[in-house]
Amino acid sequence: MAINPKHLPVFAPLALVAACGDGGRDVAIGARGTLEGPDVMLNAVTEEVFTVGSVVGDAWDTFGSVQSVAFDSAGNLHIYDSQAEHILVVGRDGSLLRTVGGQGEGPGEFGNVSSAIVARDGSYTVLGFSQVDLFDPGGAFARRIQMNAILFSGLALPDGRLVASSFVSMEALSGPESSSEEEEGRPIHLIPLDGTEPEVLYTAWDLPEAPAGDDYDIDSSRTIRMSAGRAFEPGLYYDVLTDGRLALADSIGYRIKLIGLDGSVTGVIERPIAPQAVDDAIREAERERYRAATAEIENMRSTFQVEREGVEELVFADEVPVIGAVEVDWEDRIWVTRRAADGDREGPVDIVTPDGRYIGTLAADGLRPPDASGPDGLLAYIERDEFDLPTVRVIRLVSLDPEG
């Protein structure tokens, strides 16, 4: 479903004078330090805080598979290890405070967990196979909610509801004959935790032409068969602001929409950076990335067996979308990762605010958006050491200073 922008408030009107910008794209030149102006490169001043995870470290921080990390308002770090099926709570000094969960199927235990969401107060929403488990800030089990769907991931709103764009109904697992008709566009759902049915919060835009084949199919053996699809499909990227709104990107151009809890678009943040045409060099670079991603999927530990079509089935959109990711940090700054000149999602990173203020741009080889941000400038990154074992590095962002 295409979104009609006719009545949308726009914080950053396009300037009229054009010049060559990143990756050969056209960038309108307005006043320096504004969204419509040229990039203002930032120097990120950081300091190391601690790193946990080592084959020779303490027993507790020999991680199996770190799926996610999150901070609470006290600055404690919560590390979800999906292989050990527990959450480790680490204090500001890098020491273990407590463990939440553990392998098993009973109350307070993690079985077939797809993701773990940590609120700022330290409480947990743990998504499992057709169920959601809630834990209090001390890690004690509170209650279990049975679901008629499998949530692969989600984000928590301030009121406790979840936002999700990726889940499978139990009817879909029973076979195609019991599946409901596919919804138009890319719906983002509100998931209440009171037993009522999910509702569509917002339907994101999608390219009108469908790629060859379905996105995925699930058979009775719990095998997910994924089509190769179309490279450079405009991504659906969103994160939650502290007031509950979503900062969402779903277009080919540079456009961040702010979505209210009633589904309305309350604002749009834009930069006049045009998408680039897909050429042979970009196609080959994307094929290499696809091969690497397919190999990684095959090695994933999952409730489901995942099969993906080969690279020869990959088709291409005509243009490379400008945006490759959107993340909101602890201070409600929006980190917008732009695609690189070869189409890679790991390009330069703009930092903007919900009211349309442009802070500046981090170089593609500079500080990256964190896997989690916390109070007092804390940033956490899931990394791998020299033995290819998972570690979590915590740094503090001291300042973002414009270069020059």
XYZ file of C-alpha atoms in Angstrom:
404
model
C 0.000 0.000 0.000
C 1.523 3.324 -1.012
C 1.406 6.108 1.535
C 0.000 9.388 0.260
C 2.294 12.113 1.645
C -0.041 14.952 0.691
C -0.982 15.893 4.231
C 2.126 14.733 6.078
C 4.016 17.388 8.065
C 7.609 17.603 6.852
C 10.340 18.897 9.136
C 12.998 19.216 6.432
C 11.891 20.793 3.130
C 14.059 20.006 0.138
C 16.590 22.593 -0.929
C 16.887 23.569 -4.567
C 20.607 23.501 -5.376
C 22.152 20.074 -6.077
C 25.690 18.734 -5.855
C 27.369 15.319 -5.784
C 27.114 13.566 -2.419
C 27.890 10.135 -0.951
C 28.364 7.333 -3.454
C 27.657 9.619 -6.400
C 24.133 10.379 -5.236
C 22.619 13.799 -5.685
C 22.455 15.768 -2.456
C 20.719 19.140 -2.251
C 22.971 21.712 -0.625
C 21.323 23.814 2.037
C 22.734 25.394 5.169
C 25.545 23.464 6.838
C 24.338 21.632 9.936
C 20.785 21.128 8.656
C 19.092 18.065 7.183
C 19.075 19.616 3.702
C 22.763 20.604 3.872
C 25.960 18.637 3.190
C 27.200 15.964 5.576
C 28.832 17.304 8.729
C 31.213 14.559 9.811
C 31.330 13.732 13.511
C 34.236 12.687 15.694
C 32.941 10.252 18.314
C 34.910 10.459 21.574
C 34.522 7.190 23.514
C 36.077 5.370 26.436
C 36.234 1.651 27.202
C 34.145 0.446 30.146
C 34.441 -3.373 30.159
C 34.331 -6.473 27.966
C 32.810 -9.803 29.017
C 33.011 -13.163 27.294
C 36.125 -15.306 26.897
C 37.122 -18.946 26.561
C 39.569 -18.419 29.426
C 37.321 -16.174 31.542
C 34.966 -17.044 34.379
C 32.500 -19.866 33.770
C 29.523 -17.508 33.700
C 30.772 -15.410 30.768
C 31.737 -18.217 28.426
C 28.860 -17.490 26.083
C 27.225 -19.915 23.684
C 25.302 -17.572 21.387
C 24.628 -13.961 22.374
C 21.410 -13.061 20.606
C 20.670 -9.675 22.175
C 21.777 -7.191 24.819
C 19.949 -4.380 26.615
C 20.526 -1.864 29.406
C 18.169 -0.943 32.203
C 17.865 2.504 33.781
C 20.465 1.614 36.435
C 23.043 0.943 33.725
C 23.032 -2.834 34.239
C 23.551 -4.881 31.069
C 21.235 -7.807 30.263
C 22.772 -10.425 27.949
C 20.497 -13.031 26.377
C 22.438 -16.206 25.546
C 20.105 -18.256 23.344
C 22.264 -21.377 23.528
C 22.362 -21.441 27.328
C 18.740 -20.195 27.349
C 19.204 -17.623 30.053
C 19.782 -13.910 30.603
C 22.878 -12.739 32.449
C 22.602 -9.433 34.310
C 25.952 -7.644 34.473
C 26.657 -4.621 36.680
C 28.398 -1.412 35.658
C 31.768 -2.896 36.658
C 31.341 -5.990 34.460
C 30.555 -8.389 37.315
C 27.678 -10.878 37.291
C 24.673 -9.771 39.340
C 22.210 -12.588 38.622
C 20.934 -15.080 36.058
C 17.352 -15.120 34.759
C 15.729 -18.167 33.175
C 17.464 -21.410 32.274
C 16.840 -24.440 30.116
C 13.451 -26.115 30.552
C 9.754 -25.848 29.781
C 8.368 -24.856 33.159
C 7.465 -21.448 34.604
C 10.553 -19.247 34.749
C 12.487 -21.469 32.336
C 13.337 -20.727 28.701
C 12.271 -23.239 26.081
C 12.164 -22.452 22.346
C 12.624 -18.739 23.019
C 12.823 -16.540 19.927
C 13.760 -13.263 21.656
C 13.930 -11.552 25.036
C 12.843 -7.924 25.511
C 14.178 -5.930 28.469
C 12.305 -2.844 29.704
C 14.039 0.146 31.256
C 12.918 -0.933 34.721
C 14.631 -4.293 34.187
C 11.474 -6.372 33.685
C 11.355 -8.943 30.881
C 9.040 -10.001 28.078
C 10.286 -13.340 26.726
C 8.837 -14.507 23.406
C 8.582 -18.273 23.029
C 6.805 -20.855 20.915
C 3.149 -19.681 21.024
C 3.642 -18.090 24.441
C 4.967 -14.972 26.151
C 6.529 -15.140 29.614
C 6.738 -12.062 31.837
C 9.364 -11.590 34.567
C 9.598 -8.833 37.161
C 12.669 -6.556 37.482
C 14.229 -8.964 39.991
C 14.032 -11.797 37.477
C 11.164 -13.642 39.173
C 8.603 -15.293 36.916
C 5.322 -13.353 36.874
C 2.990 -15.049 34.399
C 2.677 -16.871 31.078
C 0.405 -15.751 28.250
C -0.607 -18.258 25.576
C -0.579 -16.869 22.030
C -2.209 -17.987 18.796
C 0.945 -17.017 16.938
C 4.707 -17.413 17.002
C 6.467 -14.077 17.439
C 9.958 -14.173 15.964
C 10.790 -10.718 17.305
C 9.136 -7.620 18.667
C 9.573 -4.312 20.442
C 7.904 -3.251 23.665
C 5.858 -0.073 23.942
C 5.772 1.971 27.164
C 2.256 0.654 27.893
C 3.431 -2.981 27.766
C 2.028 -3.919 24.376
C 4.319 -5.313 21.696
C 4.947 -4.121 18.163
C 5.778 -6.803 15.603
C 5.990 -7.159 11.857
C 7.232 -10.751 11.833
C 5.076 -13.505 13.245
C 3.305 -16.652 12.050
C -0.201 -17.622 13.116
C -0.769 -21.160 14.370
C -3.233 -21.659 11.504
C -0.420 -21.056 9.009
C 1.536 -23.948 10.518
C -1.363 -26.304 9.804
C -0.955 -25.894 6.069
C -1.821 -23.543 3.210
C -5.474 -24.559 3.200
C -6.003 -23.006 6.656
C -3.957 -19.861 6.067
C -5.766 -16.569 5.870
C -5.416 -14.317 2.858
C -2.173 -12.366 2.823
C -2.485 -8.755 3.921
C -1.564 -5.931 1.571
C 1.682 -4.059 2.012
C 3.757 -4.733 5.103
C 1.545 -4.508 8.188
C 2.998 -3.673 11.589
C 0.861 -5.129 14.362
C 0.111 -4.133 17.918
C 0.159 -7.264 20.084
C -1.828 -6.898 23.330
C -0.852 -9.173 26.205
C -4.388 -9.525 27.528
C -5.522 -12.313 25.211
C -7.166 -10.063 22.612
C -6.272 -10.347 18.942
C -3.441 -8.358 17.330
C -4.435 -5.280 15.355
C -2.712 -3.481 12.515
C -1.063 -0.291 13.734
C 0.335 0.797 10.401
C 0.767 -0.635 6.910
C 4.184 0.137 5.483
C 4.749 0.868 1.826
C 6.008 -1.848 -0.495
C 7.118 -1.983 -4.117
C 4.098 -2.742 -6.315
C 5.777 -5.558 -8.234
C 6.146 -8.764 -6.233
C 9.409 -10.720 -6.454
C 9.340 -14.182 -7.967
C 7.829 -16.666 -5.514
C 6.509 -16.170 -1.995
C 8.668 -14.642 0.734
C 8.490 -17.851 2.771
C 6.447 -20.997 3.258
C 6.158 -23.164 6.378
C 5.311 -26.826 6.032
C 4.090 -29.336 8.610
C 7.683 -30.362 9.450
C 8.392 -26.811 10.638
C 10.671 -26.125 7.708
C 10.735 -22.499 6.583
C 11.441 -22.335 2.861
C 12.529 -18.832 1.919
C 12.581 -17.490 -1.618
C 15.646 -15.596 -2.756
C 13.337 -12.639 -3.318
C 14.445 -9.295 -4.674
C 17.669 -7.596 -3.691
C 17.335 -3.949 -2.652
C 13.709 -4.323 -1.707
C 13.042 -1.202 0.376
C 13.646 -2.263 3.957
C 11.164 -1.989 6.805
C 13.181 -0.512 9.655
C 11.704 0.867 12.848
C 12.432 1.461 16.504
C 10.472 2.839 19.461
C 10.846 6.331 20.926
C 10.296 6.853 24.649
C 6.846 8.392 23.998
C 5.759 5.198 22.195
C 5.969 6.504 18.645
C 7.798 4.535 15.984
C 10.630 6.002 13.931
C 10.053 4.106 10.691
C 11.675 3.899 7.251
C 9.918 2.015 4.448
C 10.816 3.917 1.275
C 13.530 3.962 -1.376
C 14.427 7.562 -0.526
C 15.622 9.154 2.693
C 12.429 9.390 4.709
C 11.843 8.609 8.395
C 8.189 8.658 9.400
C 7.092 9.098 13.007
C 4.091 6.852 13.681
C 1.812 7.574 16.650
C 0.065 4.964 18.781
C -3.127 5.604 16.799
C -1.328 4.769 13.525
C -1.149 8.378 12.345
C 1.981 9.889 10.820
C 2.927 12.728 13.167
C 5.994 13.903 11.258
C 8.529 13.105 8.559
C 12.294 13.579 8.682
C 13.935 13.768 5.262
C 17.298 14.410 3.683
C 17.534 15.077 -0.076
C 19.736 12.079 -0.868
C 18.602 10.212 -3.975
C 18.731 6.418 -4.420
C 21.284 5.127 -6.904
C 20.699 2.910 -9.922
C 21.684 -0.761 -9.641
C 24.584 -1.619 -11.971
C 26.600 -4.802 -12.609
C 29.155 -4.076 -9.885
C 26.421 -3.534 -7.301
C 24.674 -6.753 -8.394
C 27.835 -8.834 -7.958
C 28.590 -7.332 -4.549
C 25.057 -8.153 -3.413
C 25.340 -11.739 -4.698
C 28.421 -12.204 -2.510
C 26.577 -10.851 0.517
C 23.638 -13.160 -0.235
C 25.916 -16.210 -0.333
C 27.396 -15.258 3.040
C 23.965 -14.631 4.586
C 22.636 -17.962 3.303
C 25.573 -19.815 4.851
C 24.922 -18.053 8.170
C 21.220 -19.023 8.103
C 22.138 -22.662 7.536
C 24.285 -22.596 10.681
C 21.635 -20.983 12.892
C 20.175 -22.888 15.833
C 16.424 -22.503 15.572
C 13.080 -24.036 16.384
C 12.661 -24.277 12.607
C 14.750 -25.708 9.802
C 15.415 -22.878 7.345
C 16.023 -23.471 3.635
C 16.792 -20.587 1.282
C 16.881 -20.525 -2.510
C 20.250 -20.220 -4.222
C 21.798 -16.988 -5.466
C 20.784 -17.754 -9.062
C 17.160 -17.108 -8.032
C 17.973 -13.639 -6.728
C 16.368 -10.777 -8.659
C 17.088 -7.081 -8.326
C 15.152 -3.887 -7.838
C 16.125 -1.031 -10.139
C 17.440 1.246 -7.393
C 19.343 0.891 -4.136
C 17.331 2.360 -1.228
C 19.156 5.095 0.642
C 18.503 3.757 4.160
C 19.887 0.474 5.484
C 18.810 0.612 9.159
C 17.108 2.805 11.772
C 17.803 2.625 15.513
C 16.799 4.823 18.451
C 19.246 5.300 21.327
C 18.627 5.927 25.035
C 18.370 9.700 24.487
C 15.875 9.354 21.614
C 18.456 10.183 18.976
C 17.758 8.346 15.726
C 20.761 6.616 14.114
C 20.079 6.307 10.379
C 22.473 3.975 8.590
C 22.770 4.841 4.896
C 23.786 2.283 2.323
C 27.312 2.419 0.939
C 28.130 3.041 -2.717
C 28.145 -0.718 -3.462
C 24.717 -1.210 -1.851
C 26.030 -2.551 1.458
C 23.903 -1.546 4.449
C 27.062 -0.583 6.374
C 27.450 2.950 5.015
C 27.730 6.305 6.825
C 25.440 6.899 9.808
C 23.390 10.059 10.297
C 22.292 11.029 13.801
C 19.078 13.052 13.901
C 16.417 13.919 16.485
C 12.624 13.369 16.363
C 12.054 17.110 15.945
C 14.119 17.133 12.752
C 17.468 18.379 14.067
C 20.545 17.063 12.251
C 23.409 16.322 14.659
C 25.852 15.039 12.055
C 27.210 11.985 10.241
C 29.572 9.211 11.350
C 31.917 7.803 8.705
C 31.249 4.284 7.429
C 34.469 3.074 9.085
C 33.789 4.947 12.336
C 31.537 4.318 15.329
C 28.623 2.041 14.409
C 25.099 2.013 15.841
C 25.229 -0.043 19.046
C 23.424 -3.289 19.736
C 22.156 -1.558 22.887
C 22.400 1.899 24.416
C 21.935 2.905 28.020
C 22.105 5.802 30.446
C 25.195 8.005 30.765
C 26.276 7.307 27.183
C 26.694 3.541 27.612
C 26.850 1.565 24.352
C 27.107 -2.227 24.000
C 28.359 -4.216 21.013
C 28.090 -7.955 20.372
C 31.440 -8.988 18.896
C 33.633 -12.066 18.409
C 37.150 -12.572 19.745
C 40.218 -14.032 18.029
C 38.829 -17.543 18.621
C 35.507 -16.572 16.988
C 33.737 -16.743 20.344
C 31.059 -14.198 21.305
C 31.957 -11.279 23.545
C 30.125 -8.133 24.620
C 32.068 -4.878 24.698
C 30.717 -1.863 26.588
C 31.976 1.646 25.894
C 30.852 5.105 26.893
C 30.076 7.761 24.284
C 31.595 10.882 25.782
C 30.812 13.333 22.977
C 29.959 13.753 19.305
C 32.059 16.640 17.980
C 31.743 18.047 14.455
C 35.037 17.719 12.568
C 36.631 20.958 11.434
